[in-house]
PDB file of C-alpha atoms (C1' of nucleotides) in Angstrom:
ATOM      1  CA  MET Y  17     -34.948  70.374 -14.232  1.00  0.00           C
ATOM      2  CA  LYS Y  18     -32.430  70.787 -16.597  1.00  0.00           C
ATOM      3  CA  LEU Y  19     -33.354  71.466 -20.191  1.00  0.00           C
ATOM      4  CA  SER Y  20     -31.417  71.355 -23.351  1.00  0.00           C
ATOM      5  CA  GLU Y  21     -31.588  74.097 -25.831  1.00  0.00           C
ATOM      6  CA  ASN Y  22     -33.664  72.538 -27.976  1.00  0.00           C
ATOM      7  CA  GLU Y  23     -36.031  71.443 -25.124  1.00  0.00           C
ATOM      8  CA  TRP Y  24     -36.283  75.207 -24.325  1.00  0.00           C
ATOM      9  CA  LYS Y  25     -37.648  76.027 -27.493  1.00  0.00           C
ATOM     10  CA  ILE Y  26     -40.314  73.580 -27.433  1.00  0.00           C
ATOM     11  CA  MET Y  27     -41.143  74.406 -23.889  1.00  0.00           C
ATOM     12  CA  ASN Y  28     -41.279  78.373 -24.791  1.00  0.00           C
ATOM     13  CA  SER Y  29     -43.683  77.344 -27.552  1.00  0.00           C
ATOM     14  CA  LEU Y  30     -46.019  75.312 -25.296  1.00  0.00           C
ATOM     15  CA  TRP Y  31     -46.026  78.128 -22.783  1.00  0.00           C
ATOM     16  CA  LYS Y  32     -47.227  80.276 -25.335  1.00  0.00           C
ATOM     17  CA  LYS Y  33     -50.004  78.035 -26.412  1.00  0.00           C
ATOM     18  CA  ASN Y  34     -51.413  74.659 -24.790  1.00  0.00           C
ATOM     19  CA  PRO Y  35     -52.569  72.400 -25.094  1.00  0.00           C
ATOM     20  CA  ALA Y  36     -50.784  71.761 -28.397  1.00  0.00           C
ATOM     21  CA  THR Y  37     -50.075  68.924 -30.808  1.00  0.00           C
ATOM     22  CA  ALA Y  38     -46.725  68.535 -32.126  1.00  0.00           C
ATOM     23  CA  ARG Y  39     -47.841  69.871 -35.399  1.00  0.00           C
ATOM     24  CA  GLU Y  40     -48.978  73.046 -33.830  1.00  0.00           C
ATOM     25  CA  VAL Y  41     -45.697  73.320 -31.844  1.00  0.00           C
ATOM     26  CA  ILE Y  42     -43.873  72.736 -35.227  1.00  0.00           C
ATOM     27  CA  GLU Y  43     -45.794  75.488 -36.928  1.00  0.00           C
ATOM     28  CA  GLN Y  44     -45.387  77.772 -34.291  1.00  0.00           C
ATOM     29  CA  ILE Y  45     -41.373  77.443 -34.067  1.00  0.00           C
ATOM     30  CA  SER Y  46     -41.131  77.024 -37.837  1.00  0.00           C
ATOM     31  CA  GLY Y  47     -39.212  80.032 -39.264  1.00  0.00           C
ATOM     32  CA  GLU Y  48     -37.129  80.077 -36.057  1.00  0.00           C
ATOM     33  CA  VAL Y  49     -35.770  76.599 -36.655  1.00  0.00           C
ATOM     34  CA  GLU Y  50     -36.272  73.570 -39.202  1.00  0.00           C
ATOM     35  CA  TRP Y  51     -36.812  70.208 -37.488  1.00  0.00           C
ATOM     36  CA  ALA Y  52     -38.465  67.214 -39.010  1.00  0.00           C
ATOM     37  CA  TYR Y  53     -41.817  66.232 -37.380  1.00  0.00           C
ATOM     38  CA  THR Y  54     -40.289  63.446 -35.926  1.00  0.00           C
ATOM     39  CA  THR Y  55     -37.234  65.419 -34.023  1.00  0.00           C
ATOM     40  CA  VAL Y  56     -39.924  67.523 -32.481  1.00  0.00           C
ATOM     41  CA  LYS Y  57     -41.851  64.415 -31.633  1.00  0.00           C
ATOM     42  CA  THR Y  58     -38.812  62.748 -30.110  1.00  0.00           C
ATOM     43  CA  MET Y  59     -38.090  65.947 -28.044  1.00  0.00           C
ATOM     44  CA  LEU Y  60     -41.712  66.016 -26.697  1.00  0.00           C
ATOM     45  CA  THR Y  61     -41.256  62.636 -25.763  1.00  0.00           C
ATOM     46  CA  ARG Y  62     -38.332  63.494 -23.707  1.00  0.00           C
ATOM     47  CA  LEU Y  63     -39.853  66.274 -21.901  1.00  0.00           C
ATOM     48  CA  VAL Y  64     -42.748  64.000 -20.984  1.00  0.00           C
ATOM     49  CA  GLY Y  65     -40.044  61.431 -19.858  1.00  0.00           C
ATOM     50  CA  LYS Y  66     -38.082  64.421 -17.615  1.00  0.00           C
ATOM     51  CA  GLY Y  67     -41.692  65.474 -15.995  1.00  0.00           C
ATOM     52  CA  ALA Y  68     -41.725  68.565 -17.977  1.00  0.00           C
ATOM     53  CA  VAL Y  69     -44.518  68.250 -20.159  1.00  0.00           C
ATOM     54  CA  SER Y  70     -47.837  66.140 -19.666  1.00  0.00           C
ATOM     55  CA  GLU Y  71     -49.252  64.236 -22.680  1.00  0.00           C
ATOM     56  CA  HIS Y  72     -52.956  63.112 -23.338  1.00  0.00           C
ATOM     57  CA  LYS Y  73     -54.450  61.694 -26.173  1.00  0.00           C
ATOM     58  CA  LYS Y  74     -57.711  62.400 -28.370  1.00  0.00           C
ATOM     59  CA  GLY Y  75     -58.020  59.777 -30.813  1.00  0.00           C
ATOM     60  CA  ASN Y  76     -54.558  58.918 -31.757  1.00  0.00           C
ATOM     61  CA  THR Y  77     -53.282  62.306 -31.554  1.00  0.00           C
ATOM     62  CA  SER Y  78     -51.408  63.589 -28.458  1.00  0.00           C
ATOM     63  CA  PHE Y  79     -51.919  66.916 -26.783  1.00  0.00           C
ATOM     64  CA  TYR Y  80     -48.904  68.248 -24.837  1.00  0.00           C
ATOM     65  CA  GLU Y  81     -48.854  70.869 -21.705  1.00  0.00           C
ATOM     66  CA  PRO Y  82     -46.169  72.151 -19.719  1.00  0.00           C
ATOM     67  CA  LEU Y  83     -46.254  70.714 -15.962  1.00  0.00           C
ATOM     68  CA  ILE Y  84     -43.703  73.245 -14.888  1.00  0.00           C
ATOM     69  CA  GLU Y  85     -43.921  77.186 -14.730  1.00  0.00           C
ATOM     70  CA  GLN Y  86     -42.250  79.487 -17.162  1.00  0.00           C
ATOM     71  CA  GLU Y  87     -41.443  81.742 -14.381  1.00  0.00           C
ATOM     72  CA  LYS Y  88     -39.818  78.912 -12.455  1.00  0.00           C
ATOM     73  CA  ALA Y  89     -37.842  77.376 -15.308  1.00  0.00           C
ATOM     74  CA  HIS Y  90     -36.851  80.873 -16.167  1.00  0.00           C
ATOM     75  CA  LYS Y  91     -35.698  81.467 -12.521  1.00  0.00           C
ATOM     76  CA  ASN Y  92     -33.631  78.066 -12.596  1.00  0.00           C
ATOM     77  CA  ALA Y  93     -31.750  79.139 -15.976  1.00  0.00           C
ATOM     78  CA  PHE Y  94     -30.867  82.433 -14.244  1.00  0.00           C
ATOM     79  CA  THR Y  95     -29.549  80.894 -11.333  1.00  0.00           C
ATOM     80  CA  ASN Y  96     -27.450  78.403 -13.287  1.00  0.00           C
ATOM     81  CA  LEU Y  97     -26.102  80.992 -15.453  1.00  0.00           C
ATOM     82  CA  PHE Y  98     -25.329  83.106 -12.371  1.00  0.00           C
ATOM     83  CA  ASP Y  99     -23.949  80.388 -10.343  1.00  0.00           C
ATOM     84  CA  LYS Y 100     -22.056  78.220 -12.694  1.00  0.00           C
ATOM     85  CA  VAL Y 101     -21.117  80.475 -15.686  1.00  0.00           C
ATOM     86  CA  MET Y 102     -20.763  83.823 -14.126  1.00  0.00           C
ATOM     87  CA  ASP Y 103     -19.380  82.793 -10.801  1.00  0.00           C
ATOM     88  CA  GLY Y 104     -21.778  85.195  -9.067  1.00  0.00           C
ATOM     89  CA  ALA Y 105     -21.025  88.363 -10.735  1.00  0.00           C
ATOM     90  CA  LEU Y 106     -23.685  90.687 -11.721  1.00  0.00           C
ATOM     91  CA  GLU Y 107     -22.389  93.610 -12.536  1.00  0.00           C
ATOM     92  CA  PRO Y 108     -21.213  92.688 -15.986  1.00  0.00           C
ATOM     93  CA  PHE Y 109     -24.569  91.438 -16.894  1.00  0.00           C
ATOM     94  CA  MET Y 110     -25.890  95.176 -16.766  1.00  0.00           C
ATOM     95  CA  HIS Y 111     -23.108  96.568 -18.847  1.00  0.00           C
ATOM     96  CA  TYR Y 112     -23.917  93.602 -21.144  1.00  0.00           C
ATOM     97  CA  LEU Y 113     -27.742  94.783 -21.201  1.00  0.00           C
ATOM     98  CA  ILE Y 114     -26.784  98.369 -22.010  1.00  0.00           C
ATOM     99  CA  ASP Y 115     -23.878  97.462 -24.672  1.00  0.00           C
ATOM    100  CA  GLU Y 116     -24.996  94.384 -26.490  1.00  0.00           C
ATOM    101  CA  LYS Y 117     -29.088  94.242 -26.011  1.00  0.00           C
ATOM    102  CA  LYS Y 118     -29.029  97.971 -26.697  1.00  0.00           C
ATOM    103  CA  ILE Y 119     -31.969  98.207 -24.489  1.00  0.00           C
ATOM    104  CA  SER Y 120     -33.757 101.486 -25.225  1.00  0.00           C
ATOM    105  CA  LYS Y 121     -33.787 104.426 -23.123  1.00  0.00           C
ATOM    106  CA  LYS Y 122     -37.523 103.200 -22.285  1.00  0.00           C
ATOM    107  CA  GLU Y 123     -36.589 100.012 -21.213  1.00  0.00           C
ATOM    108  CA  ARG Y 124     -33.747 101.234 -19.259  1.00  0.00           C
ATOM    109  CA  GLU Y 125     -35.971 103.524 -17.632  1.00  0.00           C
ATOM    110  CA  GLU Y 126     -38.155 100.595 -16.744  1.00  0.00           C
ATOM    111  CA  LEU Y 127     -35.705  98.666 -15.262  1.00  0.00           C
ATOM    112  CA  ILE Y 128     -34.764 101.590 -13.031  1.00  0.00           C
ATOM    113  CA  ARG Y 129     -38.515 101.822 -12.133  1.00  0.00           C
ATOM    114  CA  ILE Y 130     -38.601  97.838 -11.154  1.00  0.00           C
ATOM    115  CA  LEU Y 131     -35.178  98.435  -9.196  1.00  0.00           C
ATOM    116  CA  LYS Y 132     -36.756 101.663  -7.288  1.00  0.00           C
ATOM    117  CA  GLU Y 133     -39.978 100.107  -6.637  1.00  0.00           C
ATOM    118  CA  GLU Y 134     -38.944  97.009  -4.906  1.00  0.00           C
ATOM    119  CA  ASP Y 135     -36.837  98.995  -2.825  1.00  0.00           C
ATOM    120  CA  GLN Y 136     -40.041 100.535  -1.451  1.00  0.00           C
ATOM    121  CA  GLU Y 137     -41.658  97.303  -1.028  1.00  0.00           C
ATOM    122  CA  LYS Y 138     -39.079  95.994   1.154  1.00  0.00           C
TER     123      LYS Y 138
ATOM    124  CA  MET H   1     -17.912  79.079 -28.755  1.00  0.00           C
ATOM    125  CA  LYS H   2     -20.035  77.155 -26.682  1.00  0.00           C
ATOM    126  CA  LEU H   3     -18.643  75.883 -23.400  1.00  0.00           C
ATOM    127  CA  SER H   4     -20.314  73.046 -20.974  1.00  0.00           C
ATOM    128  CA  GLU H   5     -20.785  73.765 -17.534  1.00  0.00           C
ATOM    129  CA  ASN H   6     -17.588  71.933 -16.477  1.00  0.00           C
ATOM    130  CA  GLU H   7     -15.563  74.303 -18.860  1.00  0.00           C
ATOM    131  CA  TRP H   8     -17.038  77.386 -17.432  1.00  0.00           C
ATOM    132  CA  LYS H   9     -15.573  76.076 -14.313  1.00  0.00           C
ATOM    133  CA  ILE H  10     -12.041  75.776 -15.685  1.00  0.00           C
ATOM    134  CA  MET H  11     -12.446  78.743 -17.835  1.00  0.00           C
ATOM    135  CA  ASN H  12     -13.407  80.744 -14.540  1.00  0.00           C
ATOM    136  CA  SER H  13     -10.390  79.358 -12.659  1.00  0.00           C
ATOM    137  CA  LEU H  14      -8.054  80.360 -15.521  1.00  0.00           C
ATOM    138  CA  TRP H  15      -9.579  83.725 -15.722  1.00  0.00           C
ATOM    139  CA  LYS H  16      -8.520  84.215 -12.349  1.00  0.00           C
ATOM    140  CA  LYS H  17      -4.967  82.866 -12.453  1.00  0.00           C
ATOM    141  CA  ASN H  18      -3.140  82.445 -15.630  1.00  0.00           C
ATOM    142  CA  PRO H  19      -0.996  80.879 -16.737  1.00  0.00           C
ATOM    143  CA  ALA H  20      -1.810  77.735 -14.851  1.00  0.00           C
ATOM    144  CA  THR H  21      -0.780  74.191 -14.691  1.00  0.00           C
ATOM    145  CA  ALA H  22      -3.710  71.505 -14.475  1.00  0.00           C
ATOM    146  CA  ARG H  23      -2.612  71.233 -10.768  1.00  0.00           C
ATOM    147  CA  GLU H  24      -3.072  74.582 -10.173  1.00  0.00           C
ATOM    148  CA  VAL H  25      -6.499  74.607 -11.600  1.00  0.00           C
ATOM    149  CA  ILE H  26      -7.381  71.990  -9.437  1.00  0.00           C
ATOM    150  CA  GLU H  27      -6.513  73.281  -6.527  1.00  0.00           C
ATOM    151  CA  GLN H  28      -8.147  76.571  -7.140  1.00  0.00           C
ATOM    152  CA  ILE H  29     -11.283  74.805  -7.847  1.00  0.00           C
ATOM    153  CA  SER H  30     -11.005  72.034  -5.092  1.00  0.00           C
ATOM    154  CA  GLY H  31     -13.605  72.639  -2.408  1.00  0.00           C
ATOM    155  CA  GLU H  32     -16.099  73.782  -5.220  1.00  0.00           C
ATOM    156  CA  VAL H  33     -15.944  70.167  -7.297  1.00  0.00           C
ATOM    157  CA  GLU H  34     -13.987  67.437  -6.598  1.00  0.00           C
ATOM    158  CA  TRP H  35     -12.667  66.193  -9.739  1.00  0.00           C
ATOM    159  CA  ALA H  36      -9.955  63.654 -10.535  1.00  0.00           C
ATOM    160  CA  TYR H  37      -6.625  64.921 -11.870  1.00  0.00           C
ATOM    161  CA  THR H  38      -7.177  63.432 -15.207  1.00  0.00           C
ATOM    162  CA  THR H  39     -10.556  64.937 -15.418  1.00  0.00           C
ATOM    163  CA  VAL H  40      -9.259  68.343 -15.524  1.00  0.00           C
ATOM    164  CA  LYS H  41      -6.638  67.815 -17.848  1.00  0.00           C
ATOM    165  CA  THR H  42      -9.077  66.135 -20.056  1.00  0.00           C
ATOM    166  CA  MET H  43     -11.156  69.179 -19.912  1.00  0.00           C
ATOM    167  CA  LEU H  44      -8.264  71.479 -20.569  1.00  0.00           C
ATOM    168  CA  THR H  45      -7.133  69.316 -23.296  1.00  0.00           C
ATOM    169  CA  ARG H  46     -10.730  69.824 -24.780  1.00  0.00           C
ATOM    170  CA  LEU H  47     -10.628  73.479 -24.518  1.00  0.00           C
ATOM    171  CA  VAL H  48      -7.269  73.672 -26.056  1.00  0.00           C
ATOM    172  CA  GLY H  49      -9.121  71.926 -28.876  1.00  0.00           C
ATOM    173  CA  LYS H  50     -11.664  74.340 -28.852  1.00  0.00           C
ATOM    174  CA  GLY H  51      -9.188  77.180 -29.116  1.00  0.00           C
ATOM    175  CA  ALA H  52     -10.758  78.438 -25.785  1.00  0.00           C
ATOM    176  CA  VAL H  53      -7.307  77.704 -24.266  1.00  0.00           C
ATOM    177  CA  SER H  54      -3.640  77.952 -25.151  1.00  0.00           C
ATOM    178  CA  GLU H  55      -1.150  75.336 -23.814  1.00  0.00           C
ATOM    179  CA  HIS H  56       2.737  75.565 -23.781  1.00  0.00           C
ATOM    180  CA  LYS H  57       5.054  73.604 -22.076  1.00  0.00           C
ATOM    181  CA  LYS H  58       7.998  74.044 -19.726  1.00  0.00           C
ATOM    182  CA  GLY H  59       9.906  70.702 -19.329  1.00  0.00           C
ATOM    183  CA  ASN H  60       7.219  67.967 -19.399  1.00  0.00           C
ATOM    184  CA  THR H  61       4.447  70.148 -17.536  1.00  0.00           C
ATOM    185  CA  SER H  62       1.554  72.282 -19.452  1.00  0.00           C
ATOM    186  CA  PHE H  63       0.692  75.760 -18.639  1.00  0.00           C
ATOM    187  CA  TYR H  64      -2.741  77.154 -19.816  1.00  0.00           C
ATOM    188  CA  GLU H  65      -3.908  80.359 -20.683  1.00  0.00           C
ATOM    189  CA  PRO H  66      -7.393  81.758 -21.655  1.00  0.00           C
ATOM    190  CA  LEU H  67      -7.505  82.303 -25.283  1.00  0.00           C
ATOM    191  CA  ILE H  68     -10.933  83.855 -25.063  1.00  0.00           C
ATOM    192  CA  GLU H  69     -11.891  86.944 -23.067  1.00  0.00           C
ATOM    193  CA  GLN H  70     -13.938  86.584 -19.827  1.00  0.00           C
ATOM    194  CA  GLU H  71     -15.964  89.694 -20.956  1.00  0.00           C
ATOM    195  CA  LYS H  72     -16.930  88.191 -24.418  1.00  0.00           C
ATOM    196  CA  ALA H  73     -17.580  84.692 -22.953  1.00  0.00           C
ATOM    197  CA  HIS H  74     -20.058  85.917 -20.897  1.00  0.00           C
ATOM    198  CA  LYS H  75     -21.587  88.126 -23.081  1.00  0.00           C
ATOM    199  CA  ASN H  76     -22.318  85.026 -25.249  1.00  0.00           C
ATOM    200  CA  ALA H  77     -23.624  83.171 -22.591  1.00  0.00           C
ATOM    201  CA  PHE H  78     -25.869  85.839 -21.777  1.00  0.00           C
ATOM    202  CA  THR H  79     -26.928  86.315 -25.307  1.00  0.00           C
ATOM    203  CA  ASN H  80     -27.571  82.565 -25.286  1.00  0.00           C
ATOM    204  CA  LEU H  81     -29.979  82.992 -22.370  1.00  0.00           C
ATOM    205  CA  PHE H  82     -31.744  85.633 -23.456  1.00  0.00           C
ATOM    206  CA  ASP H  83     -32.245  84.351 -27.229  1.00  0.00           C
ATOM    207  CA  LYS H  84     -32.528  80.537 -26.605  1.00  0.00           C
ATOM    208  CA  VAL H  85     -33.757  80.278 -23.459  1.00  0.00           C
ATOM    209  CA  MET H  86     -35.870  83.595 -22.612  1.00  0.00           C
ATOM    210  CA  ASP H  87     -37.281  84.107 -25.958  1.00  0.00           C
ATOM    211  CA  GLY H  88     -35.869  87.669 -25.384  1.00  0.00           C
ATOM    212  CA  ALA H  89     -37.816  88.784 -22.536  1.00  0.00           C
ATOM    213  CA  LEU H  90     -36.062  91.021 -20.076  1.00  0.00           C
ATOM    214  CA  GLU H  91     -38.170  91.979 -17.267  1.00  0.00           C
ATOM    215  CA  PRO H  92     -38.954  88.638 -15.520  1.00  0.00           C
ATOM    216  CA  PHE H  93     -34.809  88.729 -15.045  1.00  0.00           C
ATOM    217  CA  MET H  94     -35.246  91.953 -13.039  1.00  0.00           C
ATOM    218  CA  HIS H  95     -37.745  90.243 -10.771  1.00  0.00           C
ATOM    219  CA  TYR H  96     -35.671  87.352 -10.672  1.00  0.00           C
ATOM    220  CA  LEU H  97     -32.526  89.440  -9.487  1.00  0.00           C
ATOM    221  CA  ILE H  98     -34.513  90.908  -6.589  1.00  0.00           C
ATOM    222  CA  ASP H  99     -36.795  87.987  -5.617  1.00  0.00           C
ATOM    223  CA  GLU H 100     -33.973  85.158  -6.014  1.00  0.00           C
ATOM    224  CA  LYS H 101     -30.623  86.320  -5.758  1.00  0.00           C
ATOM    225  CA  LYS H 102     -31.697  88.805  -3.047  1.00  0.00           C
ATOM    226  CA  ILE H 103     -29.457  91.641  -4.131  1.00  0.00           C
ATOM    227  CA  SER H 104     -28.520  94.114  -1.542  1.00  0.00           C
ATOM    228  CA  LYS H 105     -29.894  97.747  -1.467  1.00  0.00           C
ATOM    229  CA  LYS H 106     -26.468  98.761  -2.130  1.00  0.00           C
ATOM    230  CA  GLU H 107     -26.179  96.419  -5.058  1.00  0.00           C
ATOM    231  CA  ARG H 108     -29.617  97.475  -6.354  1.00  0.00           C
ATOM    232  CA  GLU H 109     -28.077 101.334  -6.116  1.00  0.00           C
ATOM    233  CA  GLU H 110     -25.465 100.380  -7.914  1.00  0.00           C
ATOM    234  CA  LEU H 111     -27.390  98.754 -10.648  1.00  0.00           C
ATOM    235  CA  ILE H 112     -29.450 101.978 -10.598  1.00  0.00           C
ATOM    236  CA  ARG H 113     -26.523 103.941 -10.949  1.00  0.00           C
ATOM    237  CA  ILE H 114     -25.034 102.003 -13.729  1.00  0.00           C
ATOM    238  CA  LEU H 115     -28.307 102.376 -15.557  1.00  0.00           C
ATOM    239  CA  LYS H 116     -28.591 106.030 -15.291  1.00  0.00           C
ATOM    240  CA  GLU H 117     -24.888 106.689 -16.002  1.00  0.00           C
ATOM    241  CA  GLU H 118     -25.062 105.045 -19.598  1.00  0.00           C
ATOM    242  CA  ASP H 119     -28.085 107.180 -19.966  1.00  0.00           C
ATOM    243  CA  GLN H 120     -26.112 110.408 -19.807  1.00  0.00           C
ATOM    244  CA  GLU H 121     -22.899 109.063 -21.974  1.00  0.00           C
ATOM    245  CA  LYS H 122     -25.238 108.224 -24.745  1.00  0.00           C
TER     246      LYS H 122
ATOM    247  C1'  DT V  30      21.183  56.065  -9.779  1.00  0.00           C
ATOM    248  C1'  DT V  31      17.259  54.180  -8.055  1.00  0.00           C
ATOM    249  C1'  DT V  32      12.780  55.050  -6.595  1.00  0.00           C
ATOM    250  C1'  DG V  33       8.648  57.500  -5.647  1.00  0.00           C
ATOM    251  C1'  DA V  34       6.165  61.342  -7.218  1.00  0.00           C
ATOM    252  C1'  DT V  35       3.917  63.521 -10.822  1.00  0.00           C
ATOM    253  C1'  DC V  36       2.619  64.459 -15.800  1.00  0.00           C
ATOM    254  C1'  DT V  37       1.306  63.593 -20.206  1.00  0.00           C
ATOM    255  C1'  DA V  38      -0.774  61.215 -23.923  1.00  0.00           C
ATOM    256  C1'  DC V  39      -4.218  57.563 -25.298  1.00  0.00           C
ATOM    257  C1'  DT V  40      -8.095  54.873 -24.333  1.00  0.00           C
ATOM    258  C1'  DA V  41     -12.698  54.064 -22.371  1.00  0.00           C
ATOM    259  C1'  DC V  42     -17.247  54.389 -21.694  1.00  0.00           C
ATOM    260  C1'  DA V  43     -22.134  55.873 -20.195  1.00  0.00           C
ATOM    261  C1'  DA V  44     -25.672  59.269 -20.370  1.00  0.00           C
ATOM    262  C1'  DA V  45     -27.477  63.164 -22.843  1.00  0.00           C
ATOM    263  C1'  DT V  46     -28.364  65.754 -27.036  1.00  0.00           C
ATOM    264  C1'  DG V  47     -29.361  66.496 -31.994  1.00  0.00           C
ATOM    265  C1'  DT V  48     -31.306  64.747 -35.754  1.00  0.00           C
ATOM    266  C1'  DA V  49     -34.266  61.785 -38.035  1.00  0.00           C
ATOM    267  C1'  DG V  50     -36.007  57.576 -40.418  1.00  0.00           C
ATOM    268  C1'  DA V  51     -39.087  53.299 -41.016  1.00  0.00           C
ATOM    269  C1'  DA V  52     -43.015  50.909 -40.142  1.00  0.00           C
ATOM    270  C1'  DG V  53     -47.636  50.338 -38.847  1.00  0.00           C
ATOM    271  C1'  DA V  54     -51.876  52.210 -37.165  1.00  0.00           C
ATOM    272  C1'  DA V  55     -55.532  55.703 -37.684  1.00  0.00           C
ATOM    273  C1'  DA V  56     -57.924  59.515 -39.836  1.00  0.00           C
ATOM    274  C1'  DA V  57     -59.507  61.993 -43.744  1.00  0.00           C
ATOM    275  C1'  DT V  58     -60.664  62.081 -48.493  1.00  0.00           C
ATOM    276  C1'  DG V  59     -62.489  60.863 -52.964  1.00  0.00           C
TER     277       DG V  59
ATOM    278  C1'  DC W  17     -63.826  50.994 -49.492  1.00  0.00           C
ATOM    279  C1'  DA W  18     -59.499  52.368 -51.470  1.00  0.00           C
ATOM    280  C1'  DT W  19     -56.212  55.692 -51.188  1.00  0.00           C
ATOM    281  C1'  DT W  20     -53.378  59.372 -49.229  1.00  0.00           C
ATOM    282  C1'  DT W  21     -52.343  61.783 -45.220  1.00  0.00           C
ATOM    283  C1'  DT W  22     -51.171  62.282 -40.781  1.00  0.00           C
ATOM    284  C1'  DC W  23     -49.799  60.301 -36.393  1.00  0.00           C
ATOM    285  C1'  DT W  24     -47.587  57.399 -33.184  1.00  0.00           C
ATOM    286  C1'  DT W  25     -43.845  54.207 -31.767  1.00  0.00           C
ATOM    287  C1'  DC W  26     -39.154  52.161 -32.269  1.00  0.00           C
ATOM    288  C1'  DT W  27     -34.792  52.371 -33.279  1.00  0.00           C
ATOM    289  C1'  DA W  28     -30.496  54.350 -35.013  1.00  0.00           C
ATOM    290  C1'  DC W  29     -26.475  57.077 -34.875  1.00  0.00           C
ATOM    291  C1'  DA W  30     -22.961  60.604 -34.598  1.00  0.00           C
ATOM    292  C1'  DT W  31     -21.447  64.026 -31.021  1.00  0.00           C
ATOM    293  C1'  DT W  32     -20.862  66.255 -26.747  1.00  0.00           C
ATOM    294  C1'  DT W  33     -20.285  65.970 -21.888  1.00  0.00           C
ATOM    295  C1'  DG W  34     -18.779  63.947 -17.727  1.00  0.00           C
ATOM    296  C1'  DT W  35     -15.615  61.129 -15.548  1.00  0.00           C
ATOM    297  C1'  DA W  36     -11.962  58.993 -15.270  1.00  0.00           C
ATOM    298  C1'  DG W  37      -8.139  54.640 -15.549  1.00  0.00           C
ATOM    299  C1'  DT W  38      -3.336  53.294 -17.630  1.00  0.00           C
ATOM    300  C1'  DA W  39       0.634  53.160 -19.039  1.00  0.00           C
ATOM    301  C1'  DG W  40       4.581  55.360 -19.928  1.00  0.00           C
ATOM    302  C1'  DA W  41       8.012  59.651 -19.664  1.00  0.00           C
ATOM    303  C1'  DT W  42      10.332  62.594 -16.584  1.00  0.00           C
ATOM    304  C1'  DC W  43      11.471  64.993 -12.297  1.00  0.00           C
ATOM    305  C1'  DA W  44      13.009  65.043  -7.637  1.00  0.00           C
ATOM    306  C1'  DA W  45      14.676  63.460  -3.650  1.00  0.00           C
ATOM    307  C1'  DA W  46      17.322  60.085  -1.171  1.00  0.00           C
TER     308       DA W  46
END
DNA sequence: TTTGATCTACTACAAATGTAGAAGAAAATG
DNA sequence: CATTTTCTTCTACATTTGTAGTAGATCAAA
């Protein structure tokens, strides 16, 4: 399942709150982007076509729900990034995290904790 | 600078070896993908158009070189992934790394080292 | 120098993506 | 009920991406 940038936006909104109407989706993402109502509708329809979202109606209004799990979708996106874009390299990523995203000391410690924790588990 | 998947493939090849001719690029990525010669040419031309790659000729043959830095390009890709796709979430990424990419104990230790090292520096 | 191999430049064309307008149906409001 | 608001479905259209084919130029080998 490959999603476009705009589709991610919609999916992220739906993962936060669902079922949701097109109107609700728009409201949730307004401020981040300014799309016409029908633009959002079009993307929702396309997502339904891709099988990423379900649609059911109450009266004449459609309610949408994600059909794919956020976690899986994100993993796919990561895999894609690493395989296709990064050619498998991991280390530059860590530096990126630290340099560009300016993760806090706290977050850094959290990451270390996660890494160590898994070390124990396995 | 936004690159498509195929363009990443070409760029990664050019970062490994440059300047390079279209023929050399093809040879380097053959095995991973099977594109017609003219397909690679088209993409190189498009990359030149985007300003990601330079082209200069010797005789009638073009030699290509990356104009953008690999590190910066990768950072952009990360930023894009996090901002657009992940909505800023970091933690799921670590779990992804561990679960899906099955990074080795060694790599894990390396990541921890990097994270700690930066901790000292700043 | 003829001929085959190789390059380039140009053109093509379908699918995906971004972005929405128009028209008609349904719901809400006065 | 008449009018306004809101939804839906269709249609549209430019750009980007994937993926080459063709024809003409050039280089290399016999």
